[in-house]
Structure formats: structure tokens, C-alpha cells
Amino acid sequence: MTPRKGGIDLEAIRTRHPQHFAAVDRNRARKIALVTLAVAVLIFGMAELGFFDRKLWSGGARLIDIVGLMLPPDPGDWAHARIFSAALLETVAIAFAGTLAAAVLAVPLGLLAARNVTLSRLVRFLSRRSLDTIRSIDILVWALIWVNVVGLGPFAGVLALMTADIGSFGKLFSEAIEAADKKPVEGILSTGARPLLAVRFGLLPEVFPVIASQVLYYFESNTRSATIIGIVGAGGIGLHLAEAIRTLELQQVSFIVLMILVTVAAIDFVSGKLRFALIGRQGAAIA
Amino acid sequence: MASPIARLPERQLGPLLASYDAAVRVRRWHSFFVLACIAAAMVLSSLSAEVSLPKLAANIGRFTSYFDRLFHLESGALVWTDFGEWYWGIARWLRLLGETLLMAYVGTALGALAAFALAFLAAANVAPSRWGRIAVRRFCELCRTVPLLVYALLFVIAFGLGPIAGVLAVVIHTMGALGKLFAEVVENIDMKPVEGVSATGAPWHVTMRYGALPQTMSNFVSYTLLRFEINVRESAIMGFVGAGGIGQDLIEAIRKFYYSDVSAILVMILVTVAIIDTLTSKIRHRLIGHEERP
């Protein structure tokens, strides 16, 4: 017998305590099987999607060319720079209007879906399911639907963001309301106040900071979404971006992307400060 | 009515009430000011975004009738009365749906592997080099801040139409998003095991393998599964720009007003997403439950 690993004889221990090793071996066998399965599916998927074609290599070479052509970022001329800036402002406007409208409309829905406010299980169930469905449909699909309704332009974008966000806000608000301490509400009800007053003075002060910070957070992420809905004709910078990509004005592409990044970073910064002021560092980390 | 609560004499009560009123007034003005700012911003952005309530009111009928049309076949019958007619293209759609799922799977797997490698270089507590850490962080930021569809559009030019462009876009985005999350997981580990292993003189990669990795694995898997859910949704719309998956047929149906096709494909996507969400959240709860057990 050869002693291994600093004098510990593993084989001897294994023969002495087989039952402890059996559990370890079983666990290891299961892990190996899972990983093998995952890798097999991965390789099958890569083959199926064309990862092992020559196309990947030639495309990679072309991608490097494209990245080279994108540098340095350059709008071309002042007229383009002005157009892009206006479109970017429009993008931020779409995000702001859509988020705020959704927040206002989602408050009653959040109340309907919250367990401690709505006692009817049926109403709660229906409002939750419809919120789930709204949320699962992608924003681009909503944009396409609203383009059918109000025509091409930023208004369709506002409505698309609004519809998609009502789903998310309704869910988040109802969770915030359910997490609220119910003692203030009981206290106000015990004075003989109407339920509406209890919601206003008992519930609202508690959930408002949470809700406001979530709305701010969504404003950030909606600015990102608003940059792409232009691709389907719903206003904002996305239209110019998609067009610049299709016409291979690659320096303009990188210029627009840079503008978007700077704007998103600025909004991130401002809304991060506001959220911090609203609910403090700990809450900002959670929300 | 005699109150059991003793009432303060007027001389004391007067100033107290006055200062209370003043405090309330300040708060009222404060909220009024904030509300006015929000309202002004709303008006400005409504002007910029061409918001027009009359236009919405005039056309809202088209919104409701759109959904009405979604659930009617060309013959005018409701879609679920003739399932075969509604899902006439089920073979093709199932194939495309499978392609979408494969795109999400491959994209998530490759992106997570890359993020896994980057996370240990980007975490402040274990990173071997400071400048490397900053470079990796910036790189991840760039990867996740540029919208996924922009990558897809660019990759379609480089690689041609087809799923490969979509997968690569998903890989890049997943790498950026998971790289950040994974690095945060690594930063939150207990450093004692790492110190213990490195005290034996082990090289960096061995220290990571036996000191850091066992503490992070369940969180890594949990975040990856969460990302997989997101990527399934994203892959479903990748076809909008020609980057593969079922989105190609969806946007064609929407553009050409094949209403029953739109609802058929949407229902397929919604059901798939719901099933995957349920499955992954089950697995995630089990994983996190394992970790919390002593």
C-alpha cells in the first residue's frame, strides 16, 4: 500500500467505511451525468445553429473589419449630429412619458392584485394572470401592435412602453403593498375611517418610496428599451441606428451607440442619486 | 364632551400648533414643487413624443378590434373552433421554436462560460491584477449596455441572415450581464478558505478552484438559469432583424396582417416561456434551499 496525500491512505479508509463513500460516489456520478448531458446538448445545438461552418470564420474576419471601420465614432457632419441629438431627446421623452403613464395606471391594478387589499380571490387571480400575460409579450410586439393603431411615430413607442410596463409595475406594486406592515392601516380603520382613507394615510406613506424607486429604476431600463423600438418604426433613435447599420455608415453607428451609452450612464447616475435619497442605501440595493 | 386626555393650556398649545402647521406647510410645498416638476417634464416629453390623447381616443377602437381579429380565422370562425386551421403551420413553427430554444441555450451556456472565466479576473478580492480587473469590468459593461438587437443587427451584416448572428449577440450580452453578477458573487465569498488554500503555496488557479469555487457554484447556476429565462424571450424576437428563431415568422405575420398566425405564434411563445419559467424557478429554489441548509 502506498501512503498518499500526506500520509493518509485513502484506499484503506474506503474499504473500512464503504457506506460513506457510496454517497459521495453516487453524487459524483449524478453530477457527471448532468454535465455530460448539458455538454452534449450544447454541442448538438452549436452544430445545428452552424457554429462549425466555414461561415463562422469568414464572418468573424468580416466582423473585425466592421469594428475597424466603426472607429473613430463620427456623425459625418453637423446636420447629422443635430438630427441624432433630437432623436435621442425624443427617446428619453418616450421613456419618461411611457414610464410615468404606466406607473399611474398600474397603481389601481397593483391594489387589485394585492392579497391584503383585494379580498376576492377571483378578482385577484384574474388581475394577476392578465398582468402576467401583458408582461410576457415583448415590447417590440407591443410597439408593432400600437403602430397599427396610432400609426408610425414616437406616440406608438410611448404606448408600447406603457403597456409593457403596466404588467411589470402591477406585479411589483402588488408585492410592495403585500410586504407593507398592516398595523398603520388597522390603526386608521379603528378610528372609524373609510377604507379609502386607510389606504391613503396607512398604506401609501409606507409603499410610496418603494414604488417611486422602482419607477425610477424602470425609467433607466426603459431608456434602453426606447432606443430599440425605433427599429420597428415607433420613434426615437433606433430608427436612425438601424438605418445607419443597414446603409453601413459604420462611423455613425458607433457615434450613435456612444451617445446612447453616455445618456444611459447619465440617467443611471441621476436616478441612482434620487433612489438613494428616497429610500436609503439599503433599499436602493434591494430595489 | 369631557375628554380624558388633559388639554394643554392655550399659552403652551399655541406655539406648538403653529410650528406643526409650519412644518406641514413646508412639506406640502415640497411635494407640490416635486409634483409640478414631474408634470412639467411630462408635458415637455409628451410634446416631444407627439402624445395625442384625441388621436388615441379616435383610434382606440382599432386596438380592441385588433385583438378581436387576432382570435378569428379568415373564415370568421373563432380560432379554437378549428385547431387544425389555426395551427396550420405547426410543423414549421415547432421547428423554429426549437431553434429559438437552442439559440437561448447555446447563447446562455457559452456566455456563462465566458462570464465564469472573467468573474475571477474582475472580482476585487481575488483578481490577480488591478488593471486587468478594471479592463474586464469596462468590457463587461460595454457588452451589456449596448442593446441586444444592435449586436444582432451588426452580426447579421457580418455573418449573414440566420441564427448564428442571434446566438453570438446573446453570447455577448449574457457574458456582460453574468460577468458582473458573477464577479459580485465572488466578491461576497468568505475569504478564509481562499487564504487557507493559498497558504499551502497553491498557485492562483488552484486557490480559486478549491477556495473560491465551492462557495460560488450554486449562485452561479441560479443566475445562469435566470438569464436563460431572459434569453428565451430575447431569442424569440431575434428574428425581427433576421437573426434566426421564431421571430422571423412572427414579424412577417404581423406585417402582412395574418392575424390568426400572429395569435398562434404568440400563444406558442407564451406557453413555452411560462413552462421554462416554472421549471427554472423550481430548480433555483432547490439550489438556494440547499445552500441555506446548514
CSV table of C-alpha atoms in Angstrom, one decimal, chain A residues 13-287:
chain,number,residue,atom,x,y,z
A,13,ILE,CA,-10.3,4.3,4.6
A,14,ARG,CA,-12.5,3.5,1.6
A,15,THR,CA,-12.5,-0.2,2.4
A,16,ARG,CA,-13.2,0.5,6.1
A,17,HIS,CA,-16.1,2.9,5.6
A,18,PRO,CA,-17.8,1.9,2.3
A,19,GLN,CA,-21.2,3.4,3.2
A,20,HIS,CA,-19.8,7.0,3.5
A,21,PHE,CA,-18.0,6.7,0.1
A,22,ALA,CA,-21.1,5.3,-1.6
A,23,ALA,CA,-23.0,8.5,-1.1
A,24,VAL,CA,-20.1,10.6,-2.4
A,25,ASP,CA,-19.8,8.3,-5.5
A,26,ARG,CA,-23.5,8.5,-6.2
A,27,ASN,CA,-23.5,12.2,-6.0
A,28,ARG,CA,-20.4,12.4,-8.3
A,29,ALA,CA,-22.0,10.0,-10.8
A,30,ARG,CA,-25.1,12.2,-11.0
A,31,LYS,CA,-23.1,15.3,-11.4
A,32,ILE,CA,-21.0,13.8,-14.2
A,33,ALA,CA,-24.2,12.6,-16.0
A,34,LEU,CA,-25.8,16.1,-15.8
A,35,VAL,CA,-22.7,17.8,-17.1
A,36,THR,CA,-22.3,15.3,-19.9
A,37,LEU,CA,-25.9,15.8,-20.9
A,38,ALA,CA,-25.5,19.6,-20.8
A,39,VAL,CA,-22.3,19.5,-22.9
A,40,ALA,CA,-23.9,17.1,-25.4
A,41,VAL,CA,-26.9,19.4,-25.9
A,42,LEU,CA,-24.5,22.3,-26.2
A,43,ILE,CA,-22.5,20.6,-29.0
A,44,PHE,CA,-25.7,19.4,-30.7
A,45,GLY,CA,-27.0,23.0,-30.6
A,46,MET,CA,-23.8,24.5,-31.8
A,47,ALA,CA,-23.7,22.1,-34.8
A,48,GLU,CA,-27.4,22.7,-35.5
A,49,LEU,CA,-27.0,26.5,-35.5
A,50,GLY,CA,-24.0,26.4,-37.8
A,51,PHE,CA,-21.1,27.0,-35.4
A,52,PHE,CA,-18.9,24.5,-37.2
A,53,ASP,CA,-19.5,26.0,-40.7
A,54,ARG,CA,-16.9,27.9,-42.6
A,55,LYS,CA,-19.3,30.8,-42.4
A,56,LEU,CA,-18.3,31.5,-38.8
A,57,TRP,CA,-14.7,32.1,-39.7
A,58,SER,CA,-15.3,34.3,-42.7
A,59,GLY,CA,-17.9,36.2,-40.7
A,60,GLY,CA,-15.5,36.6,-37.9
A,61,ALA,CA,-13.0,38.2,-40.2
A,62,ARG,CA,-15.7,40.5,-41.6
A,63,LEU,CA,-16.7,41.4,-38.1
A,64,ILE,CA,-13.2,42.5,-37.3
A,65,ASP,CA,-13.3,44.6,-40.5
A,66,ILE,CA,-16.6,46.1,-39.4
A,67,VAL,CA,-15.3,47.0,-36.0
A,68,GLY,CA,-12.3,48.6,-37.6
A,69,LEU,CA,-14.5,50.7,-39.9
A,70,MET,CA,-16.5,51.9,-36.8
A,71,LEU,CA,-13.6,53.7,-35.4
A,72,PRO,CA,-13.4,56.5,-34.7
A,73,PRO,CA,-17.0,57.4,-33.9
A,74,ASP,CA,-18.1,60.2,-36.3
A,75,PRO,CA,-21.5,61.6,-37.1
A,76,GLY,CA,-20.4,62.7,-40.5
A,77,ASP,CA,-21.5,66.4,-40.3
A,78,TRP,CA,-23.3,68.8,-38.0
A,79,ALA,CA,-26.7,68.2,-39.6
A,80,HIS,CA,-26.5,64.6,-38.7
A,81,ALA,CA,-25.3,65.3,-35.2
A,82,ARG,CA,-28.3,67.6,-34.7
A,83,ILE,CA,-30.7,65.0,-36.0
A,84,PHE,CA,-29.3,62.4,-33.8
A,85,SER,CA,-29.4,64.6,-30.7
A,86,ALA,CA,-33.0,65.5,-31.4
A,87,ALA,CA,-33.8,61.8,-31.8
A,88,LEU,CA,-32.1,60.9,-28.6
A,89,LEU,CA,-34.1,63.6,-26.7
A,90,GLU,CA,-37.2,62.1,-28.2
A,91,THR,CA,-36.1,58.7,-27.0
A,92,VAL,CA,-35.7,60.0,-23.4
A,93,ALA,CA,-39.1,61.7,-23.8
A,94,ILE,CA,-40.7,58.4,-24.9
A,95,ALA,CA,-39.2,56.6,-21.9
A,96,PHE,CA,-40.3,59.2,-19.5
A,97,ALA,CA,-43.9,59.6,-20.7
A,98,GLY,CA,-44.3,55.8,-21.1
A,99,THR,CA,-43.0,55.0,-17.6
A,100,LEU,CA,-45.0,57.7,-15.8
A,101,ALA,CA,-48.2,56.8,-17.6
A,102,ALA,CA,-47.7,53.2,-16.8
A,103,ALA,CA,-46.9,54.0,-13.1
A,104,VAL,CA,-50.2,56.0,-12.8
A,105,LEU,CA,-52.3,53.3,-14.5
A,106,ALA,CA,-50.6,50.5,-12.6
A,107,VAL,CA,-51.5,51.7,-9.1
A,108,PRO,CA,-55.1,50.6,-9.2
A,109,LEU,CA,-54.1,47.3,-10.8
A,110,GLY,CA,-51.5,46.7,-8.1
A,111,LEU,CA,-54.1,47.3,-5.5
A,112,LEU,CA,-56.4,44.8,-7.2
A,113,ALA,CA,-53.7,42.2,-7.3
A,114,ALA,CA,-52.5,42.6,-3.7
A,115,ARG,CA,-53.6,40.0,-1.2
A,116,ASN,CA,-54.1,42.3,1.7
A,117,VAL,CA,-56.3,44.8,-0.2
A,118,THR,CA,-58.4,42.7,-2.5
A,119,LEU,CA,-60.3,40.1,-0.7
A,120,SER,CA,-62.0,38.5,-3.7
A,121,ARG,CA,-59.8,35.6,-4.8
A,122,LEU,CA,-61.3,35.7,-8.3
A,123,VAL,CA,-60.5,39.3,-8.9
A,124,ARG,CA,-57.0,38.8,-7.6
A,125,PHE,CA,-56.4,35.8,-9.8
A,126,LEU,CA,-57.7,37.4,-12.9
A,127,SER,CA,-55.8,40.6,-12.4
A,128,ARG,CA,-52.6,38.6,-11.8
A,129,ARG,CA,-53.0,36.4,-14.8
A,130,SER,CA,-53.7,39.4,-17.1
A,131,LEU,CA,-50.6,41.2,-15.7
A,132,ASP,CA,-48.5,38.1,-16.4
A,133,THR,CA,-49.7,37.9,-19.9
A,134,ILE,CA,-49.0,41.5,-20.6
A,135,ARG,CA,-45.6,41.1,-19.2
A,136,SER,CA,-44.7,38.1,-21.3
A,137,ILE,CA,-45.4,39.8,-24.6
A,138,ASP,CA,-42.2,41.6,-25.8
A,139,ILE,CA,-42.1,45.3,-26.0
A,140,LEU,CA,-41.3,45.1,-29.7
A,141,VAL,CA,-44.6,43.2,-30.3
A,142,TRP,CA,-46.5,45.8,-28.4
A,143,ALA,CA,-44.8,48.5,-30.5
A,144,LEU,CA,-45.8,46.8,-33.7
A,145,ILE,CA,-49.4,46.5,-32.5
A,146,TRP,CA,-49.6,50.2,-31.4
A,147,VAL,CA,-48.0,51.2,-34.8
A,148,ASN,CA,-51.1,49.5,-36.3
A,149,VAL,CA,-53.3,51.6,-34.1
A,150,VAL,CA,-51.9,55.1,-34.0
A,151,GLY,CA,-49.5,55.0,-36.9
A,152,LEU,CA,-45.7,55.2,-37.1
A,153,GLY,CA,-44.0,57.6,-34.7
A,154,PRO,CA,-43.0,58.2,-31.1
A,155,PHE,CA,-46.6,58.1,-29.8
A,156,ALA,CA,-46.7,54.4,-30.6
A,157,GLY,CA,-43.5,53.9,-28.7
A,158,VAL,CA,-44.9,55.7,-25.6
A,159,LEU,CA,-48.0,53.5,-25.7
A,160,ALA,CA,-45.9,50.3,-26.2
A,161,LEU,CA,-43.7,51.1,-23.2
A,162,MET,CA,-46.7,52.0,-21.2
A,163,THR,CA,-48.5,48.7,-22.0
A,164,ALA,CA,-45.4,46.6,-21.3
A,165,ASP,CA,-44.7,48.4,-18.0
A,166,ILE,CA,-48.2,48.2,-16.7
A,167,GLY,CA,-47.6,44.4,-16.5
A,168,SER,CA,-44.3,44.8,-14.6
A,169,PHE,CA,-45.5,47.6,-12.4
A,170,GLY,CA,-48.7,45.9,-11.5
A,171,LYS,CA,-46.8,42.9,-10.2
A,172,LEU,CA,-44.1,44.9,-8.4
A,173,PHE,CA,-46.6,47.3,-6.8
A,174,SER,CA,-48.8,44.5,-5.6
A,175,GLU,CA,-45.7,42.8,-4.0
A,176,ALA,CA,-44.7,46.1,-2.3
A,177,ILE,CA,-48.3,46.5,-1.0
A,178,GLU,CA,-48.3,42.9,0.3
A,179,ALA,CA,-45.0,43.4,2.1
A,180,ALA,CA,-46.2,46.6,3.8
A,181,ASP,CA,-46.8,46.5,7.6
A,182,LYS,CA,-50.6,46.4,8.1
A,183,LYS,CA,-50.6,47.9,11.6
A,184,PRO,CA,-51.0,51.6,10.4
A,185,VAL,CA,-54.0,50.5,8.2
A,186,GLU,CA,-55.6,48.8,11.2
A,187,GLY,CA,-54.9,51.8,13.4
A,188,ILE,CA,-56.7,54.1,10.9
A,189,LEU,CA,-59.6,51.7,10.4
A,190,SER,CA,-60.0,51.6,14.2
A,191,THR,CA,-60.7,55.3,14.3
A,192,GLY,CA,-63.7,54.6,12.1
A,193,ALA,CA,-62.2,56.0,8.9
A,194,ARG,CA,-63.4,54.8,5.5
A,195,PRO,CA,-61.2,52.1,3.8
A,196,LEU,CA,-60.1,54.6,1.1
A,197,LEU,CA,-58.7,56.9,3.8
A,198,ALA,CA,-56.9,53.9,5.3
A,199,VAL,CA,-55.2,53.2,2.0
A,200,ARG,CA,-54.3,56.9,1.6
A,201,PHE,CA,-52.9,57.5,5.1
A,202,GLY,CA,-52.0,54.0,6.3
A,203,LEU,CA,-50.7,52.2,3.2
A,204,LEU,CA,-49.5,54.9,0.8
A,205,PRO,CA,-46.8,56.6,3.0
A,206,GLU,CA,-45.2,53.2,3.5
A,207,VAL,CA,-45.2,51.9,0.0
A,208,PHE,CA,-44.7,55.2,-1.9
A,209,PRO,CA,-40.9,55.3,-1.5
A,210,VAL,CA,-40.6,51.7,-2.7
A,211,ILE,CA,-42.9,52.4,-5.7
A,212,ALA,CA,-41.1,55.6,-6.6
A,213,SER,CA,-37.7,53.9,-6.6
A,214,GLN,CA,-39.0,51.1,-8.7
A,215,VAL,CA,-40.4,53.6,-11.2
A,216,LEU,CA,-37.1,55.4,-11.4
A,217,TYR,CA,-35.3,52.1,-11.9
A,218,TYR,CA,-37.7,51.3,-14.8
A,219,PHE,CA,-37.1,54.7,-16.3
A,220,GLU,CA,-33.5,53.7,-16.6
A,221,SER,CA,-34.2,50.4,-18.2
A,222,ASN,CA,-36.9,51.9,-20.4
A,223,THR,CA,-34.4,54.4,-21.8
A,224,ARG,CA,-32.6,51.4,-23.1
A,225,SER,CA,-35.7,49.8,-24.5
A,226,ALA,CA,-36.8,53.1,-26.1
A,227,THR,CA,-33.6,53.0,-28.1
A,228,ILE,CA,-34.6,49.9,-29.9
A,229,ILE,CA,-38.3,50.3,-30.6
A,230,GLY,CA,-37.4,52.7,-33.3
A,231,ILE,CA,-36.2,49.7,-35.3
A,232,VAL,CA,-39.9,48.8,-35.9
A,233,GLY,CA,-40.9,52.4,-36.5
A,234,ALA,CA,-42.0,53.5,-33.1
A,235,GLY,CA,-39.9,56.7,-32.8
A,236,GLY,CA,-36.6,57.6,-31.2
A,237,ILE,CA,-33.0,57.0,-32.1
A,238,GLY,CA,-33.5,53.3,-33.0
A,239,LEU,CA,-34.7,54.3,-36.5
A,240,HIS,CA,-31.5,56.2,-37.2
A,241,LEU,CA,-29.4,53.5,-35.7
A,242,ALA,CA,-31.0,50.7,-37.7
A,243,GLU,CA,-30.7,52.8,-40.9
A,244,ALA,CA,-27.1,53.6,-40.3
A,245,ILE,CA,-26.4,49.9,-39.8
A,246,ARG,CA,-28.3,48.9,-42.9
A,247,THR,CA,-26.5,51.5,-45.1
A,248,LEU,CA,-23.2,50.6,-43.5
A,249,GLU,CA,-22.5,54.1,-42.2
A,250,LEU,CA,-20.4,52.4,-39.5
A,251,GLN,CA,-18.8,55.5,-38.0
A,252,GLN,CA,-22.3,57.0,-37.5
A,253,VAL,CA,-23.3,53.7,-35.9
A,254,SER,CA,-20.6,53.9,-33.3
A,255,PHE,CA,-21.3,57.6,-32.7
A,256,ILE,CA,-25.0,56.8,-32.0
A,257,VAL,CA,-24.1,53.9,-29.7
A,258,LEU,CA,-21.7,56.2,-27.9
A,259,MET,CA,-24.4,58.8,-27.5
A,260,ILE,CA,-26.8,56.1,-26.1
A,261,LEU,CA,-24.2,54.8,-23.7
A,262,VAL,CA,-23.5,58.3,-22.3
A,263,THR,CA,-27.2,59.2,-22.0
A,264,VAL,CA,-28.0,55.9,-20.2
A,265,ALA,CA,-25.0,56.4,-17.9
A,266,ALA,CA,-26.2,59.9,-17.1
A,267,ILE,CA,-29.7,58.8,-16.3
A,268,ASP,CA,-28.3,55.9,-14.3
A,269,PHE,CA,-26.3,58.3,-12.2
A,270,VAL,CA,-29.1,60.8,-11.6
A,271,SER,CA,-31.8,58.2,-10.8
A,272,GLY,CA,-29.3,56.3,-8.6
A,273,LYS,CA,-28.9,59.5,-6.5
A,274,LEU,CA,-32.7,60.1,-6.4
A,275,ARG,CA,-33.3,56.5,-5.4
A,276,PHE,CA,-30.7,56.8,-2.7
A,277,ALA,CA,-32.4,60.0,-1.4
A,278,LEU,CA,-35.8,58.2,-1.5
A,279,ILE,CA,-35.1,55.0,0.4
A,280,GLY,CA,-31.5,55.0,1.6
A,281,ARG,CA,-28.6,52.8,0.6
A,282,GLN,CA,-30.0,49.5,1.8
A,283,GLY,CA,-33.3,49.9,0.0
A,284,ALA,CA,-31.5,51.1,-3.2
A,285,ALA,CA,-29.6,47.9,-3.2
A,286,ILE,CA,-32.7,45.8,-2.9
A,287,ALA,CA,-34.9,47.6,-5.4
